[in-house]
XYZ file of C-alpha atoms in Angstrom:
606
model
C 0.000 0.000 0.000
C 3.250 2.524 0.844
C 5.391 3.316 -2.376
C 9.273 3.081 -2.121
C 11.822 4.350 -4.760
C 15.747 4.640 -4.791
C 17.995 5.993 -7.057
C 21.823 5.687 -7.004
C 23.451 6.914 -10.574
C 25.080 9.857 -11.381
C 22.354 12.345 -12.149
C 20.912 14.508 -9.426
C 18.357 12.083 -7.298
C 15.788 14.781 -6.097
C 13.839 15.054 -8.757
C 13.998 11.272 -10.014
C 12.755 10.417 -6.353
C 9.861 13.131 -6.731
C 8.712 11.503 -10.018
C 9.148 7.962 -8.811
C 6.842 8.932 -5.885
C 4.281 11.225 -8.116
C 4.106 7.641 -10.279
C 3.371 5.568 -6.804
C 0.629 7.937 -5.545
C -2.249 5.654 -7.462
C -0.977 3.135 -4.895
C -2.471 5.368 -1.730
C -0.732 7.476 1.180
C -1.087 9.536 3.687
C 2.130 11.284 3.922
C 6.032 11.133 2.262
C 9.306 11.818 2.695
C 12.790 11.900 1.093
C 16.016 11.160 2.321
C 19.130 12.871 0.640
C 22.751 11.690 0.789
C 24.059 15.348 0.872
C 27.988 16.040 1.583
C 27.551 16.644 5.140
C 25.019 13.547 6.149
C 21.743 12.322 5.076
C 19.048 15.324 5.069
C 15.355 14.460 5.451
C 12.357 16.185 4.080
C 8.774 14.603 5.427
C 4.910 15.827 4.559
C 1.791 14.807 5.672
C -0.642 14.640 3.319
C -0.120 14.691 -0.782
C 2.563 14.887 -2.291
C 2.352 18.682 -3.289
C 3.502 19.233 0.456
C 6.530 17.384 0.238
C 7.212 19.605 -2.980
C 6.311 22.434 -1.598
C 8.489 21.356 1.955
C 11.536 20.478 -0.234
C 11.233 23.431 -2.073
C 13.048 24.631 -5.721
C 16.515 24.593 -4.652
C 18.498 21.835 -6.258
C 20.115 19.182 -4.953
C 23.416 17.661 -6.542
C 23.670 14.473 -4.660
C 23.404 11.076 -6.951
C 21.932 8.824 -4.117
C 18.608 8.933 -2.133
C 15.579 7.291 -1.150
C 11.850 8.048 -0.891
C 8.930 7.073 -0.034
C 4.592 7.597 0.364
C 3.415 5.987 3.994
C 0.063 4.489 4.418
C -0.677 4.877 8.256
C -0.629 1.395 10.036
C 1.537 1.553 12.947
C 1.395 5.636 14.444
C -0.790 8.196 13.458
C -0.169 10.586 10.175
C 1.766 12.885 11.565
C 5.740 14.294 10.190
C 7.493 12.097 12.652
C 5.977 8.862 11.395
C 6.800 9.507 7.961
C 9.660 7.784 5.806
C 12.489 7.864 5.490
C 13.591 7.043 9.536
C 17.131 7.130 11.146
C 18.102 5.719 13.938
C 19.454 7.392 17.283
C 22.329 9.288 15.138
C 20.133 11.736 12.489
C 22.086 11.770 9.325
C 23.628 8.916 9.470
C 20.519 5.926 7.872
C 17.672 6.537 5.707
C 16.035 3.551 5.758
C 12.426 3.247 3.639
C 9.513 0.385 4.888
C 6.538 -1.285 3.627
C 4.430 -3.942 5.687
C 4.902 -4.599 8.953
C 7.296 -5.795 11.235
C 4.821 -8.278 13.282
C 7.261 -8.310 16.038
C 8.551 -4.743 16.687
C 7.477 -4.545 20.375
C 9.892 -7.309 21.874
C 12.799 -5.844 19.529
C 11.980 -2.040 20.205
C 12.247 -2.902 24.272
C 15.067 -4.437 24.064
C 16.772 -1.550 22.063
C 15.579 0.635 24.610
C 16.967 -1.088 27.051
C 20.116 -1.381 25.344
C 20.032 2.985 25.401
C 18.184 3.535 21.677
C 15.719 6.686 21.512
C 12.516 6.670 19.360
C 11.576 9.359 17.856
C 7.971 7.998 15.792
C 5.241 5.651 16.839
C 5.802 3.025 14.021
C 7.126 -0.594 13.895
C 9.854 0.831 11.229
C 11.621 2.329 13.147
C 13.010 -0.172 14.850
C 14.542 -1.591 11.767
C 16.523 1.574 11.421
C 17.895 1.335 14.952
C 18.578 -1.900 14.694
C 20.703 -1.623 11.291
C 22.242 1.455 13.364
C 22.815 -1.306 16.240
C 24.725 -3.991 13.777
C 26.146 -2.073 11.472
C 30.563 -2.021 11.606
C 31.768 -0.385 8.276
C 29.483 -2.905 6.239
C 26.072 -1.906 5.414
C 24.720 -5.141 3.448
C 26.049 -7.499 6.405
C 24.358 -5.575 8.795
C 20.777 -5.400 6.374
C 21.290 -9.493 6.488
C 22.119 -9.897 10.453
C 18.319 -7.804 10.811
C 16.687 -8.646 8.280
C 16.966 -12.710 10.318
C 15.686 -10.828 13.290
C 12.389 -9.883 11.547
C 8.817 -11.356 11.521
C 6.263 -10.260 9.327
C 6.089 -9.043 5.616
C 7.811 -5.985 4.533
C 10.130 -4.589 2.330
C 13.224 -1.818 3.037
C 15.689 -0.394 1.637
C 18.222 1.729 3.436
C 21.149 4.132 2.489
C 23.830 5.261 4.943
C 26.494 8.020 4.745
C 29.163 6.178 4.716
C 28.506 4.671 1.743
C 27.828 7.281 -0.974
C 26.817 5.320 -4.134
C 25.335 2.331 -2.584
C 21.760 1.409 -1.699
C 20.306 -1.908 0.109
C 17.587 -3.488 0.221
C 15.452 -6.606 1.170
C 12.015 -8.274 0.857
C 9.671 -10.797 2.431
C 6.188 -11.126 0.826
C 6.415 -7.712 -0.028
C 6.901 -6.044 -3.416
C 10.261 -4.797 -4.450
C 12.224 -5.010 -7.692
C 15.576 -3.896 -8.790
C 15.379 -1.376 -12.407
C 18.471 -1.315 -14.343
C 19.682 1.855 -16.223
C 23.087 2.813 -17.822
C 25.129 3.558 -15.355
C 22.129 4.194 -12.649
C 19.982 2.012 -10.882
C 16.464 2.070 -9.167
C 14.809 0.132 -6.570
C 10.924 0.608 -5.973
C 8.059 -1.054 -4.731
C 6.406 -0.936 -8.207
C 7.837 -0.925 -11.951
C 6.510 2.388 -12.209
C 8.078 4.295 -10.097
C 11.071 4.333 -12.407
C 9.207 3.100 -15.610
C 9.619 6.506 -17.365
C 13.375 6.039 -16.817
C 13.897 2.230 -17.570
C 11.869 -0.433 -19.046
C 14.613 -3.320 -18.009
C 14.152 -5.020 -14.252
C 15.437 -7.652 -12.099
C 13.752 -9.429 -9.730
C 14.599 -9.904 -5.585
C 13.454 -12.977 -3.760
C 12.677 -13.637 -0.507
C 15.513 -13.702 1.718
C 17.647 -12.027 -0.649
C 19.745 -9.051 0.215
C 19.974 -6.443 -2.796
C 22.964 -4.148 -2.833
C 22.975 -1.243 -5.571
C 25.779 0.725 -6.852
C 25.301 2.507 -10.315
C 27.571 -0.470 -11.861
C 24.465 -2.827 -11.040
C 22.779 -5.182 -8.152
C 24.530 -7.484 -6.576
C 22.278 -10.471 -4.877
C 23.057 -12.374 -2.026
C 21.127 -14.605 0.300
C 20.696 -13.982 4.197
C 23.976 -16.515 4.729
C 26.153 -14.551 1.472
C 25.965 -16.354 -0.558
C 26.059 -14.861 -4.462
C 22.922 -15.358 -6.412
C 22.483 -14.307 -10.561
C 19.518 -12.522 -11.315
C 18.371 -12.113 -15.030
C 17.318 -9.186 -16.388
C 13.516 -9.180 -18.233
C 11.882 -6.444 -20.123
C 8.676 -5.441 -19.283
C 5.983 -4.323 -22.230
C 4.911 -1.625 -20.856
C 4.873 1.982 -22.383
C 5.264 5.123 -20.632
C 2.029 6.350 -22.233
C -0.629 4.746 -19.224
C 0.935 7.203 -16.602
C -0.376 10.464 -18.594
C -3.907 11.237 -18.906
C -4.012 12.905 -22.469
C -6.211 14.914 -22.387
C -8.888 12.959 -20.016
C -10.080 14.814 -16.710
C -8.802 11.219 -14.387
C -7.354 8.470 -14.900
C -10.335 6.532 -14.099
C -12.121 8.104 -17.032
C -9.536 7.523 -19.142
C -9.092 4.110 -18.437
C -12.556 3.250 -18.601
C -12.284 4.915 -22.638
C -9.119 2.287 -22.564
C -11.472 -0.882 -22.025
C -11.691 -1.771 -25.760
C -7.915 -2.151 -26.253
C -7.454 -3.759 -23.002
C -9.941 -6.415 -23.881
C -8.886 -6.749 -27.549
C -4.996 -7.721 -26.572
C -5.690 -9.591 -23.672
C -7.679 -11.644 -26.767
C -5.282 -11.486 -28.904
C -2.718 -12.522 -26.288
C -4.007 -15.552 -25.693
C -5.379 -16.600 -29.098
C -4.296 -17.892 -32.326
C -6.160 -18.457 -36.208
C -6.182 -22.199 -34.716
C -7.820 -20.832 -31.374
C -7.251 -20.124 -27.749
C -4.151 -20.953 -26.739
C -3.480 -20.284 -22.977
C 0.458 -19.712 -22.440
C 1.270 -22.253 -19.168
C -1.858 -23.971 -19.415
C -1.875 -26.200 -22.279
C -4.795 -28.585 -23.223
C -2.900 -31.306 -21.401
C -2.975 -29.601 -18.010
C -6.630 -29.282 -18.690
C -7.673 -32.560 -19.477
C -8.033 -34.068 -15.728
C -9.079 -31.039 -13.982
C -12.274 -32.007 -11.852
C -12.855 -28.862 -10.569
C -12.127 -25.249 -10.854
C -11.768 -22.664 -7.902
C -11.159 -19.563 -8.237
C -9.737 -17.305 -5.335
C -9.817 -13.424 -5.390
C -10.721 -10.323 -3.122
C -12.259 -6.902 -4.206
C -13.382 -5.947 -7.865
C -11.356 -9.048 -8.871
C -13.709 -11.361 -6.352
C -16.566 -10.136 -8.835
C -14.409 -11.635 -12.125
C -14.462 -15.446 -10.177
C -18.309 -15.077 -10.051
C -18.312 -14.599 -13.960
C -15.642 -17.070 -14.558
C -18.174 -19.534 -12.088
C -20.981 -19.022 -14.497
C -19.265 -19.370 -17.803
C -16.934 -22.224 -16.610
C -20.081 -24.705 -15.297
C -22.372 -23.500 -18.325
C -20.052 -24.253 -21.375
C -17.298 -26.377 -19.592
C -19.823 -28.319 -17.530
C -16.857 -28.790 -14.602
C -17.799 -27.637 -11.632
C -16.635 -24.376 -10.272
C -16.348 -22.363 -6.824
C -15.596 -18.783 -6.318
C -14.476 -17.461 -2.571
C -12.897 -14.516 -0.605
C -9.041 -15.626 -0.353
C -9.151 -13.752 2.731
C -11.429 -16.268 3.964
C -10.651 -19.354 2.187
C -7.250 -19.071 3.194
C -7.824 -19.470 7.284
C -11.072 -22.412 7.034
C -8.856 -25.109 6.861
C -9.574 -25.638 3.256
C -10.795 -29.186 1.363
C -8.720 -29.716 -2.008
C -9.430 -32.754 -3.855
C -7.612 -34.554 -6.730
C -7.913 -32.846 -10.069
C -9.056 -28.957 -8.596
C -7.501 -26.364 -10.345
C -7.076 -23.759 -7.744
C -6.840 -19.789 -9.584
C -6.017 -16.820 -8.087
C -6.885 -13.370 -9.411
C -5.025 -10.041 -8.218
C -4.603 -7.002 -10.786
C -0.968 -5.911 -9.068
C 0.150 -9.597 -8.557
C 0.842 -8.709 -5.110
C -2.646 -8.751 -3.075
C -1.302 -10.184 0.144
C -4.655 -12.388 0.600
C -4.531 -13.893 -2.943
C -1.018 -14.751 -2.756
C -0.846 -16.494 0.676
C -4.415 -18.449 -0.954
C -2.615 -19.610 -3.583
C 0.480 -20.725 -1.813
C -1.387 -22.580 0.574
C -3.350 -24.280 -2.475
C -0.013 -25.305 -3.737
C 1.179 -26.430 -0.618
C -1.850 -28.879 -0.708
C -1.083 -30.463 -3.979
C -3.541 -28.643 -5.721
C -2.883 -27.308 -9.310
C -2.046 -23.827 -9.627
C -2.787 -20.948 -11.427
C -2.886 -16.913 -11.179
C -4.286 -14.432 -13.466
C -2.439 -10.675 -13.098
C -1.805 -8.044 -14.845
C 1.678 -7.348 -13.502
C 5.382 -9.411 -14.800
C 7.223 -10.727 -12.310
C 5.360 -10.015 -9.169
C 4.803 -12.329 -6.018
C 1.472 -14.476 -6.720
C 3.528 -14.964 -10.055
C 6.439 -16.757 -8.368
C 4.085 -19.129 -6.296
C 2.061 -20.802 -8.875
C 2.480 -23.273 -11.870
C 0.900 -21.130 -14.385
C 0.421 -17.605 -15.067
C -1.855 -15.929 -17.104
C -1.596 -12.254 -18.647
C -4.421 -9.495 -18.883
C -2.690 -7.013 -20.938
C -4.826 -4.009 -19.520
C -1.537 -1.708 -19.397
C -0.915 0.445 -16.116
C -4.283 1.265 -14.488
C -3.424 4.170 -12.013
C -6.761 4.649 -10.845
C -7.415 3.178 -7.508
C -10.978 1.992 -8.690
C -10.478 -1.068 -10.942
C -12.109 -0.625 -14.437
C -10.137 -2.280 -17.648
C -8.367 -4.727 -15.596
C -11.877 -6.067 -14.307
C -12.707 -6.502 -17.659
C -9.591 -7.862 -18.849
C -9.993 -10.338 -16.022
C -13.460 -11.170 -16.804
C -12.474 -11.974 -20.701
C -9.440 -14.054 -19.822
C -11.867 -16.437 -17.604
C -14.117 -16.498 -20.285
C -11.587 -17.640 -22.287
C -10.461 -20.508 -19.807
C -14.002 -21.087 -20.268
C -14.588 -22.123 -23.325
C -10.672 -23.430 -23.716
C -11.582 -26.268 -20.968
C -15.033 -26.565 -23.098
C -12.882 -27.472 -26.056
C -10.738 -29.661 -24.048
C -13.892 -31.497 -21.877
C -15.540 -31.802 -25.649
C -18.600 -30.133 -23.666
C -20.029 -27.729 -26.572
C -19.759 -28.492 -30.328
C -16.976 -27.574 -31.709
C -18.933 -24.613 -34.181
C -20.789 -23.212 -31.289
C -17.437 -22.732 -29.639
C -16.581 -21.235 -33.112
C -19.134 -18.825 -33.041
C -18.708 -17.751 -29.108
C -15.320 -17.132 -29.698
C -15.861 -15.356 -32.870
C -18.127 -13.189 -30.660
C -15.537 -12.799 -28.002
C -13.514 -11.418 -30.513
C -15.924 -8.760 -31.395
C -16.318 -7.494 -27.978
C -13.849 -4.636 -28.303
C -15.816 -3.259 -31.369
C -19.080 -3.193 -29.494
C -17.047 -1.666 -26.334
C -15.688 0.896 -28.110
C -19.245 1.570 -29.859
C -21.027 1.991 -26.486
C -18.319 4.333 -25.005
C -18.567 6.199 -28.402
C -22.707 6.137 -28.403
C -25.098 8.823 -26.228
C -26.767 7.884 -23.055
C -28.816 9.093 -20.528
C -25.807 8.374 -17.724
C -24.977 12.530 -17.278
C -29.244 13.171 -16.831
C -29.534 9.986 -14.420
C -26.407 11.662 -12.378
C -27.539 14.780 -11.908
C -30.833 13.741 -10.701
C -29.513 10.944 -8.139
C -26.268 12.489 -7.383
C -26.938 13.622 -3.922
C -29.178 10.714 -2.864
C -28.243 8.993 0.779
C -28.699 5.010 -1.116
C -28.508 3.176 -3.560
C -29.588 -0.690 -4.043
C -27.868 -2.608 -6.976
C -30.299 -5.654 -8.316
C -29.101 -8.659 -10.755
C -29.236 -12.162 -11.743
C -27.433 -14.601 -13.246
C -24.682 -13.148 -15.069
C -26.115 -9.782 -13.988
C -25.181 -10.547 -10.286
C -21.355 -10.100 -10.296
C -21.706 -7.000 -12.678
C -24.345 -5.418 -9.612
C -21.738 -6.204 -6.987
C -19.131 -4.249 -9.245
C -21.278 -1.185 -10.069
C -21.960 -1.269 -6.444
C -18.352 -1.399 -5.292
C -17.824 1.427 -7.806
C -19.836 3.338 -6.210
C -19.314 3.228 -2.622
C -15.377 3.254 -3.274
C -15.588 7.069 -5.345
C -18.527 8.679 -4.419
C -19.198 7.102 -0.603
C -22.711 6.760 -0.948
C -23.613 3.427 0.850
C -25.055 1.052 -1.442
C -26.512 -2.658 -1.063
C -25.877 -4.965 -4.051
C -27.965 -8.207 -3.798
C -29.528 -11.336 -6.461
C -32.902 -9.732 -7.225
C -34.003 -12.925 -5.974
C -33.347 -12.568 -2.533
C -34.820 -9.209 -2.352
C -37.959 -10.494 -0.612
C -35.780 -11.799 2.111
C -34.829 -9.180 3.576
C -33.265 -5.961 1.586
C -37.031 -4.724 0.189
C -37.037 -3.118 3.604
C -34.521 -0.865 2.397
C -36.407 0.852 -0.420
C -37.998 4.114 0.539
C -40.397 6.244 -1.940
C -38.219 7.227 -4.913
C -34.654 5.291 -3.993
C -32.596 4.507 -6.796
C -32.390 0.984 -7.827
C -30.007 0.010 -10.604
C -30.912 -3.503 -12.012
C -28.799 -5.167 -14.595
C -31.823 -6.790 -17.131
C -29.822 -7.384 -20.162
C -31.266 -10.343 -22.420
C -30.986 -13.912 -20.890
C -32.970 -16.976 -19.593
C -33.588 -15.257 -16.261
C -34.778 -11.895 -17.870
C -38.517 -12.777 -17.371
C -37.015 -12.904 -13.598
C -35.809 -9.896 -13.260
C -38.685 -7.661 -14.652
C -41.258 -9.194 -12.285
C -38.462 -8.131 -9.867
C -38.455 -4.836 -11.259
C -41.922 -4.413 -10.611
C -42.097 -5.217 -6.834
C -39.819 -2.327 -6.665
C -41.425 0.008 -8.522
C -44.558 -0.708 -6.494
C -42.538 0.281 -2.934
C -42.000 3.877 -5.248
C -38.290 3.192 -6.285
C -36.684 4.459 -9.030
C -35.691 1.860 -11.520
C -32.215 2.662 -13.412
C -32.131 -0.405 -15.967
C -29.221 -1.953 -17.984
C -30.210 -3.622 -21.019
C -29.711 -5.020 -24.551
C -30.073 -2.654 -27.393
C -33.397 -3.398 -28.643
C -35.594 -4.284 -25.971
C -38.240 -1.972 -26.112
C -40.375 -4.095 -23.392
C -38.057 -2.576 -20.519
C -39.130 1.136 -21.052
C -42.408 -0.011 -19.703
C -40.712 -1.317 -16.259
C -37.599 1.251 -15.636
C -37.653 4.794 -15.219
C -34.060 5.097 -17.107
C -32.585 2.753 -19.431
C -29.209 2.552 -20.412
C -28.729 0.347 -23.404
C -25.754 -2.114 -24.472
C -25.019 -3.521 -27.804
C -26.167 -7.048 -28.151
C -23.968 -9.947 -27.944
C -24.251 -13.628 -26.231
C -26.021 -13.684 -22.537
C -22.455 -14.696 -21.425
C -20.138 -12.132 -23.085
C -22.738 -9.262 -21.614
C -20.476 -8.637 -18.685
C -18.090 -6.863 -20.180
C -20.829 -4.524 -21.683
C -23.156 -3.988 -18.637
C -20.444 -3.176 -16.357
C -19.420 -0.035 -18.223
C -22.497 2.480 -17.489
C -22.519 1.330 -14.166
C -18.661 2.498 -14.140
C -19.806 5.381 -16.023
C -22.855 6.134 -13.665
C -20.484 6.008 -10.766
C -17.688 7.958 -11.872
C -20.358 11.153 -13.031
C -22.201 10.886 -9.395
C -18.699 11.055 -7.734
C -17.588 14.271 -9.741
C -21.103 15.652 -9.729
C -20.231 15.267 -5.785
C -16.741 17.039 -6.171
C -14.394 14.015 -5.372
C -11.032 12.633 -6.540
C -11.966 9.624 -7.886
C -8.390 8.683 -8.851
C -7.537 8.795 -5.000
C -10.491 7.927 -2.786
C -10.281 8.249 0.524
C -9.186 5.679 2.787
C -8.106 3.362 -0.236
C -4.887 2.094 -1.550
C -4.455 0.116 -5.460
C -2.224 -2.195 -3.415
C -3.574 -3.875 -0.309
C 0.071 -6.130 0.958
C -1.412 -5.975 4.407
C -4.138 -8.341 5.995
């Protein structure tokens, strides 16, 4: 959830670490800091709040040195406050800049015993105590003392520290926590992210856990916790520089949700061929004895498994199970022979999802993750990996990697159809020949006029919403839901229209807005006698639905059309005015949807 860059090279490090952090602020933060190896000692510069107050708080004077560190906190241990912020030093200011993410699970027991020993705190985290404890173990050789603490240490975090003693060198270590090493000519960068220092260099290597990372602007030099040397390779990631700039858009978010069509049409053509779907890792032979499919995820990328679930047991007829890894991860899970276990997190490093899928593994299960992200964690502890190739999303709110996620399970769909010989082989044809389409009818929605800016400005202020769907319609209600409530904080119910009667009809008042997905499908007939119970407790029906279907203007009080296409392949459709919807409401309310409060893109902590 924090953001951590380094830089050691030989141009001036200020204003790389300012643009490495500006590129991290999609993750979340509450405050930030920098930490300068000047000629006389380390000098620190902390903010609370964005990071226009660490600007303005380091002000326009230059700075010549080559090395430094920075970094955007996420409150966890200490209030937001200056003295909690990053970078930290031990007892001796000047002298250690050291940079954390996650948390140090037992800093109490280590922190009493350093102030026993004489050490003075100066902030209420858990961090600090790293810093003090490098400052503790540290005699003229900074990586040896990073690997005699970093063995002290229980938890999941990531550091990396600087010292001015050593002008020119950086270290740095992981465990479970996201750092990676980005190679330049004659600089190098260590971040949290690949995009802190994607602008700069596209070419990375990768740290494990329990690997000590020491930087000099010659290169990285890995070593385990016991020294001895490791090789890392380098990898280029296919990424351009072009997702961090908003060209032209008002957000992000906006723009991203415009990006949809192009996210879905390569994740496609990633993973097809003119002989058909070819899944990289998972090859028709892995397929073949897989009994069962479960699919583990948390957030917007939960609401992906429930799509995969329906698409999966309709056209592969195997069965398939969607949970919370969050949950599924501490009931003492039941994995039987032949389960395909799949996790499902956008950054590759959502701390939930990854320990899920470990465990899985651990339990002889099959393994599989779908990401958006090279090399990240929940890609190093699974057999397979699949790519959505939604490009950067620095929005907080998911949007095109949801749908990129959505398509890629509906293309495991229909590849285990093929392989279970479940569907004929020209009604696959056909679906995937739709599936292929699906970018063109994207892109002709987002390019087509609806009533989404009228239904805003008339519901933008309301105190509730409810969110209504079936079927295939469910997991696209719990998304436009969770849309809502993360950008424009109204609180909002999302429920299967069916269960309405037991329980959330109490909810509706005269007039409350009730979205309700009723695109075409078997369980359309369903939904409109739904529609009607609501509309006789005086709610105010907002419909999705299938470009001509005339029949729902009798039961809605807005409609908001989407082009036609298979029940199954609607998802990707239907979710976008509800994206759309949310994202006008939450301007129309004056908020920063790129940064909503309280949330991070990144969630490495429990």
């Amino acid at each position: 959830m924090c953001g951590i860059i380094g830089y050691v090279g030989s141009r001036e490090a200020k204003p790389l670490l300012l643009g490495g952090l500006e590129r991290l602020e999609y993750r979340g933060y509450d405050s930030a800091g920098l930490g300068l190896l000047e000629d006389d000692g380390l000098e620190f510069v902390r903010a609370v709040g964005n990071l226009d107050n660490l600007k303005a708080a380091a002000g326009p004077n230059g700075s010549e040195t080559t090395t430094g560190v920075g970094h955007t906190r996420w409150a966890t241990h200490g209030r937001v406050s200056e003295e909690n912020a990053h970078p930290l030093c031990g007892c001796e200011e000047g002298e250690i800049a050291l940079v954390l993410n996650g948390i140090v699970e037992n800093f109490r027991e280590l922190k009493d015993a350093l102030v026993e020993d004489g050490h003075e705190f100066t902030s209420e985290t858990d961090a600090e105590v790293v810093a003090h404890l490098i400052e503790r173990h540290y005699h003229g050789d900074l990586a040896e003392a990073v690997r005699t603490v970093y063995e002290l240490l229980e938890g999941h975090f990531a550091f990396v520290v600087s010292h001015r003693k050593h002008p020119g060198l950086l270290v740095g270590a992981r465990l479970q926590c996201p750092l990676v090493v980005g190679v330049g000519e004659g600089e190098m960068f260590l971040a949290s992210s690949i995009a802190a220092f994607q602008r700069e260099t596209t070419r990375v290597q990768l740290i494990e856990d329990g690997e000590i990372v020491s930087l000099t602007p010659d290169g990285a030099t890995f070593a385990t916790v016991d020294g001895e040397r490791r090789d890392r390779d380098e990898m280029e990631v296919d990424w351009d520089d072009e997702s961090a700039e908003r060209h032209g858009f008002e957000t992000f978010m906006l723009k991203e949700i415009y990006e949809q069509p192009a996210a879905v049409g390569r994740t496609i053509e990633e993973h097809t061929t003119d002989a058909g779907i070819e899944l990289a890792g998972l090859t028709a032979d892995d397929l073949v004895d897989v009994r069962r499919v479960l699919i583990l995820a948390c957030g917007t990328a939960y609401h992906a498994c429930v799509v995969g679930r329906y698409a999966i047991e309709e056209w592969a007829r195997v069965p398939c199970e969607f949970d919370v890894a969050s949950e599924w991860r501490y009931r003492n899970p039941v994995l039987e022979e032949g389960t395909l276990v799949i996790g499902i997190s956008q950054s590759g490093e959502t701390r939930d999802t990854v320990h899920a899928v470990r465990l899985a593994r651990e339990l002889g299960a099959r393994t599989a993750a779908i990401t958006n992200l090279q090399g990240t964690q929940i890609t190093r502890e699974v057999d397979d990996v699949l790519f959505t190739k939604a490009g950067m999303e620095m929005g907080v709110a998911a949007t095109k990697t949801f749908t990129s996620q959505v398509t890629l399970l509906l293309l495991l769909a229909l590849k285990l159809a093929e392989v279970k010989d479940s569907m004929p082989a020209a009604e696959r044809a056909e679906l995937l020949e739709e599936l292929r389409g699906l970018p063109r009818k994207m892109e002709a929605f987002l390019d087509g006029r609806h009533p989404i800016e009228e239904i805003a400005s008339r519901h933008y202020d309301e105190d509730f919403f409810l969110y209504l769907g079936r079927h295939i319609g469910l997991p696209i209600c719990l998304e436009g839901a969770l849309k809502l409530k993360e950008i424009s904080y109204i609180p909002t119910e999302a429920y299967s229209a069916g269960e309405m009667k037991h329980g959330p009809i109490a909810l509706l008042a005269e007039d409350t807005p009730v979205v309700v997905v009723a695109t075409d499908g078997n369980v359309y007939d369903k939904i409109v006698s739904n529609i009607q119970e609501v509309r006789a407790r005086g709610a105010q029906v907002i419909a999705v639905a299938t470009d001509g279907n005339e029949d729902i203007q009798h039961h809605a009080d807005d409609v908001i059309y989407v082009p036609r296409t298979s029940p199954f392949l609607q998802a990707p459709l239907a979710v976008m005015p509800l994206q759309l919807l949310a994202y006008r409401i939450a301007r129309l309310r004056g908020l920063n949807v790129d940064q909503p409060r309280n949330l991070a893109k990144t969630v490495t902590v429990e």
